[in-house]
């Protein structure tokens, strides 16, 4: 390995949400945080160098996105995800992907309309719908043969005249699925038949740990291209969430104009200088770092699976095809959701995201962030093992 993933950046005094909230919100600094989805690893040195070089020029006024910013994304999407032909004017900036799907809700639905989600799913989807005065329609994922799949019949049944759009998570946080092309084809078919917009949150598109390749929803067919709004970013891939920068790709002119108006009305077009610099450097020079990161994350997931199989077999780990967020069924511990949360925090001294946050189907699950050093993971599993053993003592 050229890059070092065994050393963590100490963020306890850096205003890091993941680390600072342990003391501020839970009040116990001995708890190990493995919740919010960012990484404990150092950012790729190529990106750090680019930021340092720009920071050395003492002028941080209003700025423009560069050719390298756009071309980097266009080339990356073509090379890594097989999406050819993205033009620069199809890309709209948003200050983060969460802002992006909030704008999409405002753009493609009216107050009182219905927006479909597939729980268990990333919980800010729910907030975006509710906070904008729309109604949530759940199209829950099903577990078939030990893994999650979409329920197309249920989806079709639930799309009535008030349902305007679906927010898709691809790859899916928290269940770790990388949707196969054939699965996305069926989804697009239903959305086409019922004429709804697909907002495809693909923030985890580069974090592919298993065999299935990520397929951008828009590339499924011409029809998909016309109705899909794709949200991408360097933030998860390269651990840059604090730079609040993301891109929305909208090939259809009408959908793009509507979205663009929302960003204009919200006055969010100005970009963080370092977000621009970091995206350009990440897409131009970050690939070797990413390849090594993926090797390390796969190793972490294998370590977790093996450890749990050998030591805590009451827990069931779901396959992790994508993202670095393991999804673990704790129902065999035989407690309720509140008790499980207490158990993790107070007995195991671990802060995972509890499954109930992700809506229906999340009960008795924990989402474990594996973007940490192997040592941190070992420590977490040792604590968990000890706490579970004490349950039966
Ligand atoms: C599916 C999904 N979308 C969006 C985000 C956050 O995006 P941002 O920080 O760019 O707003 C996350 C973070 O975990 C995520 O998992």
Tab-separated table of C-alpha atoms and ligand atoms in Angstrom:
chain	number	residue	atom	x	y	z
A	1	UNK	CA	0.000	0.000	0.000
A	2	UNK	CA	1.253	3.463	-0.890
A	3	UNK	CA	-1.321	5.203	1.296
A	4	UNK	CA	-1.713	4.747	5.032
A	5	UNK	CA	-5.154	3.690	6.227
A	6	UNK	CA	-3.883	2.264	9.516
A	7	UNK	CA	-3.346	5.690	11.079
A	8	UNK	CA	-6.363	7.687	12.057
A	9	UNK	CA	-6.565	11.461	12.087
A	10	UNK	CA	-7.283	12.484	15.688
A	11	UNK	CA	-10.423	14.578	15.362
A	12	UNK	CA	-11.394	14.813	19.017
A	13	UNK	CA	-10.493	18.512	19.148
A	14	UNK	CA	-11.364	19.375	15.540
A	15	UNK	CA	-15.107	20.127	15.794
A	16	UNK	CA	-15.740	16.850	14.026
A	17	UNK	CA	-19.400	15.883	14.424
A	18	UNK	CA	-18.532	12.213	14.680
A	19	UNK	CA	-16.038	12.665	17.495
A	20	UNK	CA	-17.115	15.888	19.258
A	21	UNK	CA	-20.756	14.878	19.654
A	22	UNK	CA	-19.685	11.920	21.780
A	23	UNK	CA	-18.917	14.322	24.593
A	24	UNK	CA	-21.401	17.067	23.720
A	25	UNK	CA	-24.480	14.933	23.092
A	26	UNK	CA	-23.866	11.683	24.937
A	27	UNK	CA	-21.608	13.032	27.670
A	28	UNK	CA	-19.305	10.031	27.784
A	29	UNK	CA	-15.977	10.503	25.980
A	30	UNK	CA	-15.126	6.809	26.320
A	31	UNK	CA	-17.787	5.874	23.754
A	32	UNK	CA	-16.365	4.919	20.364
A	33	UNK	CA	-18.246	6.720	17.567
A	34	UNK	CA	-19.042	4.697	14.434
A	35	UNK	CA	-22.150	6.489	13.286
A	36	UNK	CA	-22.090	9.446	10.851
A	37	UNK	CA	-20.794	8.511	7.386
A	38	UNK	CA	-17.369	10.049	7.178
A	39	UNK	CA	-13.940	8.457	7.423
A	40	UNK	CA	-11.260	8.457	10.104
A	41	UNK	CA	-8.549	8.260	7.393
A	42	UNK	CA	-6.396	11.126	6.140
A	43	UNK	CA	-7.611	12.627	2.865
A	44	UNK	CA	-5.542	11.710	-0.219
A	45	UNK	CA	-2.302	13.761	-0.108
A	46	UNK	CA	-2.873	14.848	-3.717
A	47	UNK	CA	-6.062	16.631	-2.626
A	48	UNK	CA	-4.447	18.106	0.484
A	49	UNK	CA	-1.607	19.519	-1.637
A	50	UNK	CA	-4.048	21.153	-4.049
A	51	UNK	CA	-5.973	22.755	-1.182
A	52	UNK	CA	-2.744	23.966	0.463
A	53	UNK	CA	-1.543	25.495	-2.777
A	54	UNK	CA	-4.801	27.397	-3.242
A	55	UNK	CA	-4.938	28.386	0.440
A	56	UNK	CA	-1.474	29.906	0.076
A	57	UNK	CA	-2.898	32.539	-2.303
A	58	UNK	CA	-4.478	35.076	0.052
A	59	UNK	CA	-7.658	35.779	-1.855
A	60	UNK	CA	-10.884	33.942	-1.123
A	61	UNK	CA	-13.535	36.055	-2.793
A	62	UNK	CA	-16.478	34.903	-4.908
A	63	UNK	CA	-15.266	32.273	-7.254
A	64	UNK	CA	-16.186	30.274	-10.341
A	65	UNK	CA	-16.116	26.589	-11.037
A	66	UNK	CA	-13.141	25.711	-13.227
A	67	UNK	CA	-12.866	23.693	-16.450
A	68	UNK	CA	-11.053	21.050	-14.409
A	69	UNK	CA	-13.997	20.867	-12.006
A	70	UNK	CA	-16.453	20.038	-14.779
A	71	UNK	CA	-14.173	17.969	-16.997
A	72	UNK	CA	-12.960	15.953	-14.030
A	73	UNK	CA	-16.510	14.866	-13.225
A	74	UNK	CA	-17.404	14.246	-16.878
A	75	UNK	CA	-14.327	12.046	-17.419
A	76	UNK	CA	-14.781	10.252	-14.114
A	77	UNK	CA	-18.406	9.370	-14.866
A	78	UNK	CA	-17.386	8.060	-18.276
A	79	UNK	CA	-14.343	6.114	-17.125
A	80	UNK	CA	-15.605	4.638	-13.872
A	81	UNK	CA	-19.339	4.424	-14.481
A	82	UNK	CA	-19.721	4.118	-18.248
A	83	UNK	CA	-21.814	7.280	-18.560
A	84	UNK	CA	-20.628	8.866	-21.788
A	85	UNK	CA	-21.787	12.180	-23.195
A	86	UNK	CA	-22.399	14.294	-20.093
A	87	UNK	CA	-22.089	17.878	-21.234
A	88	UNK	CA	-20.966	20.626	-18.928
A	89	UNK	CA	-24.281	22.466	-19.106
A	90	UNK	CA	-26.133	19.419	-17.754
A	91	UNK	CA	-24.346	19.827	-14.410
A	92	UNK	CA	-25.748	22.018	-11.663
A	93	UNK	CA	-23.900	22.761	-8.436
A	94	UNK	CA	-25.523	22.243	-5.039
A	95	UNK	CA	-23.908	22.763	-1.625
A	96	UNK	CA	-24.172	19.077	-0.749
A	97	UNK	CA	-26.325	16.173	-1.834
A	98	UNK	CA	-28.865	16.701	0.959
A	99	UNK	CA	-29.446	20.220	-0.370
A	100	UNK	CA	-29.721	18.636	-3.829
A	101	UNK	CA	-32.586	16.297	-2.980
A	102	UNK	CA	-34.332	19.007	-0.952
A	103	UNK	CA	-34.235	21.222	-4.049
A	104	UNK	CA	-35.484	18.293	-6.134
A	105	UNK	CA	-38.499	17.876	-3.853
A	106	UNK	CA	-39.231	21.600	-4.268
A	107	UNK	CA	-38.667	21.397	-8.020
A	108	UNK	CA	-40.729	18.369	-8.969
A	109	UNK	CA	-43.633	18.330	-6.517
A	110	UNK	CA	-46.049	20.723	-4.877
A	111	UNK	CA	-47.055	20.930	-1.226
A	112	UNK	CA	-49.387	18.039	-0.441
A	113	UNK	CA	-47.946	15.830	-3.208
A	114	UNK	CA	-46.511	12.418	-2.473
A	115	UNK	CA	-42.841	11.454	-2.722
A	116	UNK	CA	-41.804	7.804	-2.696
A	117	UNK	CA	-38.895	6.378	-0.720
A	118	UNK	CA	-37.666	2.838	-0.172
A	119	UNK	CA	-37.064	2.269	3.543
A	120	UNK	CA	-35.017	1.426	5.358
A	121	UNK	CA	-33.342	4.443	3.743
A	122	UNK	CA	-31.143	7.464	4.427
A	123	UNK	CA	-33.239	9.398	6.963
A	124	UNK	CA	-32.778	12.940	5.539
A	125	UNK	CA	-34.987	11.748	2.637
A	126	UNK	CA	-37.894	11.762	5.098
A	127	UNK	CA	-36.993	15.231	6.379
A	128	UNK	CA	-36.785	16.622	2.842
A	129	UNK	CA	-40.326	15.432	2.137
A	130	UNK	CA	-41.914	16.450	5.435
A	131	UNK	CA	-40.091	19.769	5.853
A	132	UNK	CA	-41.222	20.803	2.384
A	133	UNK	CA	-44.856	19.971	3.158
A	134	UNK	CA	-45.041	16.868	0.946
A	135	UNK	CA	-46.237	13.404	1.984
A	136	UNK	CA	-44.031	10.332	2.400
A	137	UNK	CA	-45.050	7.159	0.596
A	138	UNK	CA	-43.084	4.130	1.721
A	139	UNK	CA	-42.227	1.447	-0.791
A	140	UNK	CA	-40.301	-0.783	1.647
A	141	UNK	CA	-37.492	-3.011	0.472
A	142	UNK	CA	-38.120	-6.742	0.952
A	143	UNK	CA	-35.689	-9.361	2.181
A	144	UNK	CA	-35.559	-12.289	-0.238
A	145	UNK	CA	-33.017	-15.103	0.150
A	146	UNK	CA	-31.054	-13.146	2.724
A	147	UNK	CA	-30.731	-9.878	0.841
A	148	UNK	CA	-32.734	-6.774	0.071
A	149	UNK	CA	-34.712	-6.317	-3.137
A	150	UNK	CA	-37.188	-3.737	-4.412
A	151	UNK	CA	-40.918	-4.434	-4.362
A	152	UNK	CA	-42.068	-3.338	-7.837
A	153	UNK	CA	-45.697	-4.450	-7.431
A	154	UNK	CA	-46.029	-2.399	-4.262
A	155	UNK	CA	-44.358	0.554	-5.987
A	156	UNK	CA	-46.734	0.453	-8.920
A	157	UNK	CA	-49.750	0.192	-6.623
A	158	UNK	CA	-48.645	3.176	-4.567
A	159	UNK	CA	-48.073	5.634	-7.404
A	160	UNK	CA	-51.320	7.544	-7.775
A	161	UNK	CA	-51.984	10.971	-9.286
A	162	UNK	CA	-50.444	12.759	-6.279
A	163	UNK	CA	-47.154	10.823	-6.365
A	164	UNK	CA	-44.685	12.902	-8.369
A	165	UNK	CA	-41.269	11.440	-7.732
A	166	UNK	CA	-39.197	8.725	-6.118
A	167	UNK	CA	-35.952	9.334	-4.235
A	168	UNK	CA	-33.787	6.350	-5.029
A	169	UNK	CA	-30.626	5.525	-3.093
A	170	UNK	CA	-28.118	3.848	-5.385
A	171	UNK	CA	-25.997	2.254	-3.943
A	172	UNK	CA	-28.370	1.942	-1.031
A	173	UNK	CA	-27.602	3.396	2.379
A	174	UNK	CA	-28.120	1.662	4.835
A	175	UNK	CA	-28.693	-1.841	3.393
A	176	UNK	CA	-25.504	-1.865	1.288
A	177	UNK	CA	-27.071	-3.011	-1.984
A	178	UNK	CA	-25.551	-2.037	-5.334
A	179	UNK	CA	-28.574	-2.268	-7.607
A	180	UNK	CA	-28.083	-4.491	-10.625
A	181	UNK	CA	-28.835	-3.157	-14.063
A	182	UNK	CA	-31.810	-5.530	-14.347
A	183	UNK	CA	-33.255	-4.227	-11.059
A	184	UNK	CA	-32.932	-0.621	-12.205
A	185	UNK	CA	-34.524	-1.536	-15.530
A	186	UNK	CA	-37.628	-2.785	-13.735
A	187	UNK	CA	-37.717	0.323	-11.562
A	188	UNK	CA	-37.435	2.608	-14.588
A	189	UNK	CA	-40.209	0.642	-16.315
A	190	UNK	CA	-42.609	1.318	-13.435
A	191	UNK	CA	-41.602	4.989	-13.197
A	192	UNK	CA	-42.061	5.397	-16.928
A	193	UNK	CA	-45.469	3.699	-16.908
A	194	UNK	CA	-46.611	5.907	-14.031
A	195	UNK	CA	-44.762	8.988	-15.283
A	196	UNK	CA	-42.838	10.038	-12.182
A	197	UNK	CA	-39.430	11.692	-11.835
A	198	UNK	CA	-36.541	9.596	-10.517
A	199	UNK	CA	-34.176	11.421	-8.199
A	200	UNK	CA	-31.211	9.094	-7.960
A	201	UNK	CA	-28.899	9.767	-5.024
A	202	UNK	CA	-25.643	8.174	-6.199
A	203	UNK	CA	-23.328	9.672	-3.608
A	204	UNK	CA	-21.961	6.189	-2.776
A	205	UNK	CA	-21.348	5.288	-6.457
A	206	UNK	CA	-17.570	4.870	-6.096
A	207	UNK	CA	-17.685	2.815	-2.909
A	208	UNK	CA	-18.220	-0.561	-4.527
A	209	UNK	CA	-17.000	-3.466	-2.409
A	210	UNK	CA	-18.611	-6.481	-4.083
A	211	UNK	CA	-18.876	-7.908	-7.584
A	212	UNK	CA	-21.783	-5.813	-8.879
A	213	UNK	CA	-20.755	-2.711	-10.783
A	214	UNK	CA	-22.596	0.526	-10.116
A	215	UNK	CA	-24.956	1.488	-12.935
A	216	UNK	CA	-26.037	5.136	-13.096
A	217	UNK	CA	-29.855	5.054	-13.264
A	218	UNK	CA	-29.897	7.589	-16.094
A	219	UNK	CA	-27.911	5.240	-18.351
A	220	UNK	CA	-30.537	2.471	-18.224
A	221	UNK	CA	-32.369	3.765	-21.327
A	222	UNK	CA	-33.295	6.919	-23.192
A	223	UNK	CA	-36.441	7.020	-21.120
A	224	UNK	CA	-34.402	6.831	-17.908
A	225	UNK	CA	-32.154	9.632	-19.205
A	226	UNK	CA	-35.219	11.831	-19.723
A	227	UNK	CA	-36.681	11.375	-16.251
A	228	UNK	CA	-33.663	10.956	-13.974
A	229	UNK	CA	-31.994	13.611	-11.850
A	230	UNK	CA	-28.651	12.249	-10.622
A	231	UNK	CA	-26.902	13.459	-7.484
A	232	UNK	CA	-23.159	12.801	-7.199
A	233	UNK	CA	-20.279	14.163	-5.148
A	234	UNK	CA	-16.683	13.607	-4.139
A	235	UNK	CA	-17.691	13.919	-0.485
A	236	UNK	CA	-18.203	10.237	0.408
A	237	UNK	CA	-15.629	8.840	-2.008
A	238	UNK	CA	-12.803	11.116	-0.891
A	239	UNK	CA	-13.995	12.138	2.588
A	240	UNK	CA	-14.651	15.794	1.757
A	241	UNK	CA	-18.104	16.346	3.262
A	242	UNK	CA	-16.939	19.432	5.176
A	243	UNK	CA	-16.316	21.194	1.870
A	244	UNK	CA	-20.056	21.127	0.992
A	245	UNK	CA	-19.831	20.584	-2.736
A	246	UNK	CA	-21.876	18.337	-4.989
A	247	UNK	CA	-23.190	18.085	-8.530
A	248	UNK	CA	-26.597	17.313	-9.994
A	249	UNK	CA	-26.694	15.938	-13.531
A	250	UNK	CA	-29.958	16.554	-15.390
A	251	UNK	CA	-29.973	15.637	-19.085
A	252	UNK	CA	-33.608	16.646	-19.696
A	253	UNK	CA	-33.835	20.325	-20.486
A	254	UNK	CA	-37.217	20.920	-18.851
A	255	UNK	CA	-36.306	19.114	-15.621
A	256	UNK	CA	-32.994	20.978	-15.581
A	257	UNK	CA	-34.616	24.415	-15.977
A	258	UNK	CA	-37.041	23.736	-13.134
A	259	UNK	CA	-34.214	22.600	-10.849
A	260	UNK	CA	-32.004	25.494	-11.856
A	261	UNK	CA	-34.749	27.958	-10.940
A	262	UNK	CA	-34.962	26.453	-7.474
A	263	UNK	CA	-31.220	26.878	-6.923
A	264	UNK	CA	-31.474	30.439	-8.210
A	265	UNK	CA	-34.424	31.181	-5.921
A	266	UNK	CA	-32.494	29.792	-2.972
A	267	UNK	CA	-29.375	31.749	-4.016
A	268	UNK	CA	-27.071	28.765	-3.619
A	269	UNK	CA	-24.982	29.105	-6.755
A	270	UNK	CA	-21.815	30.398	-5.116
A	271	UNK	CA	-19.327	27.693	-4.404
A	272	UNK	CA	-16.778	27.096	-1.684
A	273	UNK	CA	-13.359	27.682	-3.273
A	274	UNK	CA	-11.830	24.653	-1.594
A	275	UNK	CA	-14.704	22.445	-2.682
A	276	UNK	CA	-13.890	23.305	-6.289
A	277	UNK	CA	-10.165	22.733	-5.835
A	278	UNK	CA	-10.744	19.454	-3.999
A	279	UNK	CA	-13.145	18.056	-6.610
A	280	UNK	CA	-10.753	18.914	-9.426
A	281	UNK	CA	-7.807	17.273	-7.640
A	282	UNK	CA	-9.845	14.250	-6.528
A	283	UNK	CA	-11.070	13.345	-9.998
A	284	UNK	CA	-7.720	14.123	-11.629
A	285	UNK	CA	-5.350	12.534	-9.123
A	286	UNK	CA	-7.332	10.641	-6.483
A	287	UNK	CA	-7.957	7.323	-8.229
A	288	UNK	CA	-4.936	5.393	-6.866
A	289	UNK	CA	-5.914	6.437	-3.315
A	290	UNK	CA	-9.497	5.327	-3.930
A	291	UNK	CA	-8.390	1.908	-5.224
A	292	UNK	CA	-6.377	1.339	-2.059
A	293	UNK	CA	-9.200	2.617	0.113
A	294	UNK	CA	-11.519	0.034	-1.449
A	295	UNK	CA	-9.041	-2.751	-0.675
A	296	UNK	CA	-8.876	-1.588	2.937
A	297	UNK	CA	-12.657	-1.284	3.293
A	298	UNK	CA	-13.178	-4.768	1.838
A	299	UNK	CA	-10.663	-6.013	4.405
A	300	UNK	CA	-12.567	-4.254	7.191
A	301	UNK	CA	-15.845	-5.785	6.104
A	302	UNK	CA	-14.291	-9.279	5.930
A	303	UNK	CA	-12.840	-8.726	9.389
A	304	UNK	CA	-16.261	-7.725	10.745
A	305	UNK	CA	-18.009	-10.688	9.105
A	306	UNK	CA	-15.431	-13.208	10.323
A	307	UNK	CA	-15.332	-11.770	13.830
A	308	UNK	CA	-19.097	-11.805	14.224
A	309	UNK	CA	-19.465	-15.303	12.749
A	310	UNK	CA	-16.838	-16.670	15.140
A	311	UNK	CA	-17.602	-14.680	18.292
A	312	UNK	CA	-21.052	-13.078	18.213
A	313	UNK	CA	-23.115	-15.412	15.998
A	314	UNK	CA	-26.360	-14.019	17.399
A	315	UNK	CA	-25.851	-11.018	15.113
A	316	UNK	CA	-26.569	-11.237	11.392
A	317	UNK	CA	-24.445	-9.169	9.021
A	318	UNK	CA	-25.960	-8.370	5.617
A	319	UNK	CA	-23.789	-8.483	2.484
A	320	UNK	CA	-22.023	-5.185	1.863
A	321	UNK	CA	-21.947	-4.687	-1.898
A	322	UNK	CA	-21.441	-0.934	-1.638
A	323	UNK	CA	-20.936	1.950	0.849
A	324	UNK	CA	-18.785	1.514	3.964
A	325	UNK	CA	-21.805	1.143	6.231
A	326	UNK	CA	-22.445	-2.366	7.506
A	327	UNK	CA	-26.067	-3.284	8.264
A	328	UNK	CA	-26.392	-5.639	11.179
A	329	UNK	CA	-29.516	-7.384	12.481
A	330	UNK	CA	-29.416	-7.494	16.291
A	331	UNK	CA	-32.900	-8.942	16.828
A	332	UNK	CA	-31.522	-12.183	18.296
A	333	UNK	CA	-30.248	-10.198	21.279
A	334	UNK	CA	-33.907	-10.238	22.307
A	335	UNK	CA	-34.450	-6.632	23.385
A	336	UNK	CA	-36.529	-3.694	22.152
A	337	UNK	CA	-35.149	-0.810	20.096
A	338	UNK	CA	-34.709	1.580	23.038
A	339	UNK	CA	-33.009	-1.124	25.086
A	340	UNK	CA	-30.735	-1.989	22.152
A	341	UNK	CA	-29.653	1.653	21.813
A	342	UNK	CA	-28.973	1.849	25.560
A	343	UNK	CA	-27.106	-1.434	25.440
A	344	UNK	CA	-24.807	-0.216	22.649
A	345	UNK	CA	-24.108	3.141	24.281
A	346	UNK	CA	-23.982	2.233	27.951
A	347	UNK	CA	-22.797	-1.372	28.002
A	348	UNK	CA	-20.758	-1.775	24.803
A	349	UNK	CA	-19.703	1.922	24.764
A	350	UNK	CA	-20.304	2.091	21.031
A	351	UNK	CA	-22.233	4.651	19.037
A	352	UNK	CA	-23.755	3.111	15.927
A	353	UNK	CA	-26.685	4.606	14.004
A	354	UNK	CA	-29.765	2.776	15.220
A	355	UNK	CA	-31.860	1.134	12.515
A	356	UNK	CA	-35.106	2.842	13.537
A	357	UNK	CA	-33.742	6.143	12.173
A	358	UNK	CA	-33.971	4.683	8.678
A	359	UNK	CA	-37.713	4.080	8.869
A	360	UNK	CA	-39.732	0.945	8.355
A	361	UNK	CA	-37.674	-2.246	8.386
A	362	UNK	CA	-34.941	-0.676	10.513
A	363	UNK	CA	-36.121	-1.960	13.864
A	364	UNK	CA	-33.482	-3.993	15.733
A	365	UNK	CA	-30.747	-3.125	13.231
A	366	UNK	CA	-27.551	-1.150	13.753
A	367	UNK	CA	-25.560	0.603	11.012
A	368	UNK	CA	-21.842	0.390	11.621
A	369	UNK	CA	-19.406	2.790	9.926
A	370	UNK	CA	-16.405	0.754	8.729
A	371	UNK	CA	-14.364	3.701	7.428
A	372	UNK	CA	-12.034	3.433	10.388
A	373	UNK	CA	-8.683	1.820	11.052
A	374	UNK	CA	-8.545	-1.938	11.535
A	375	UNK	CA	-7.456	-1.255	15.125
A	376	UNK	CA	-10.551	0.832	15.798
A	377	UNK	CA	-12.745	-1.876	14.296
A	378	UNK	CA	-11.003	-4.550	16.380
A	379	UNK	CA	-11.568	-2.460	19.523
A	380	UNK	CA	-15.242	-1.953	18.663
A	381	UNK	CA	-15.861	-5.642	18.058
A	382	UNK	CA	-14.037	-6.604	21.232
A	383	UNK	CA	-16.267	-4.232	23.208
A	384	UNK	CA	-19.369	-5.601	21.494
A	385	UNK	CA	-18.358	-9.202	22.105
A	386	UNK	CA	-17.704	-8.525	25.789
A	387	UNK	CA	-21.034	-6.725	26.258
A	388	UNK	CA	-22.993	-9.511	24.532
A	389	UNK	CA	-21.271	-12.173	26.645
A	390	UNK	CA	-22.167	-10.251	29.788
A	391	UNK	CA	-25.837	-10.377	28.769
A	392	UNK	CA	-25.946	-14.101	29.312
A	393	UNK	CA	-23.778	-14.112	32.473
B	1	LIG	C1	-27.384	8.558	0.564
B	1	LIG	C2	-26.748	9.800	1.073
B	1	LIG	N1	-27.014	10.985	0.519
B	1	LIG	C3	-26.448	12.128	0.946
B	1	LIG	C4	-25.551	12.121	1.994
B	1	LIG	C5	-24.941	13.403	2.496
B	1	LIG	O1	-24.674	14.270	1.471
B	1	LIG	P1	-24.048	15.724	1.718
B	1	LIG	O2	-23.155	15.645	2.896
B	1	LIG	O3	-23.346	16.031	0.443
B	1	LIG	O4	-25.205	16.647	1.925
B	1	LIG	C6	-25.224	10.895	2.608
B	1	LIG	C7	-24.323	10.870	3.753
B	1	LIG	O5	-24.151	9.877	4.398
B	1	LIG	C8	-25.835	9.717	2.125
B	1	LIG	O6	-25.555	8.527	2.672
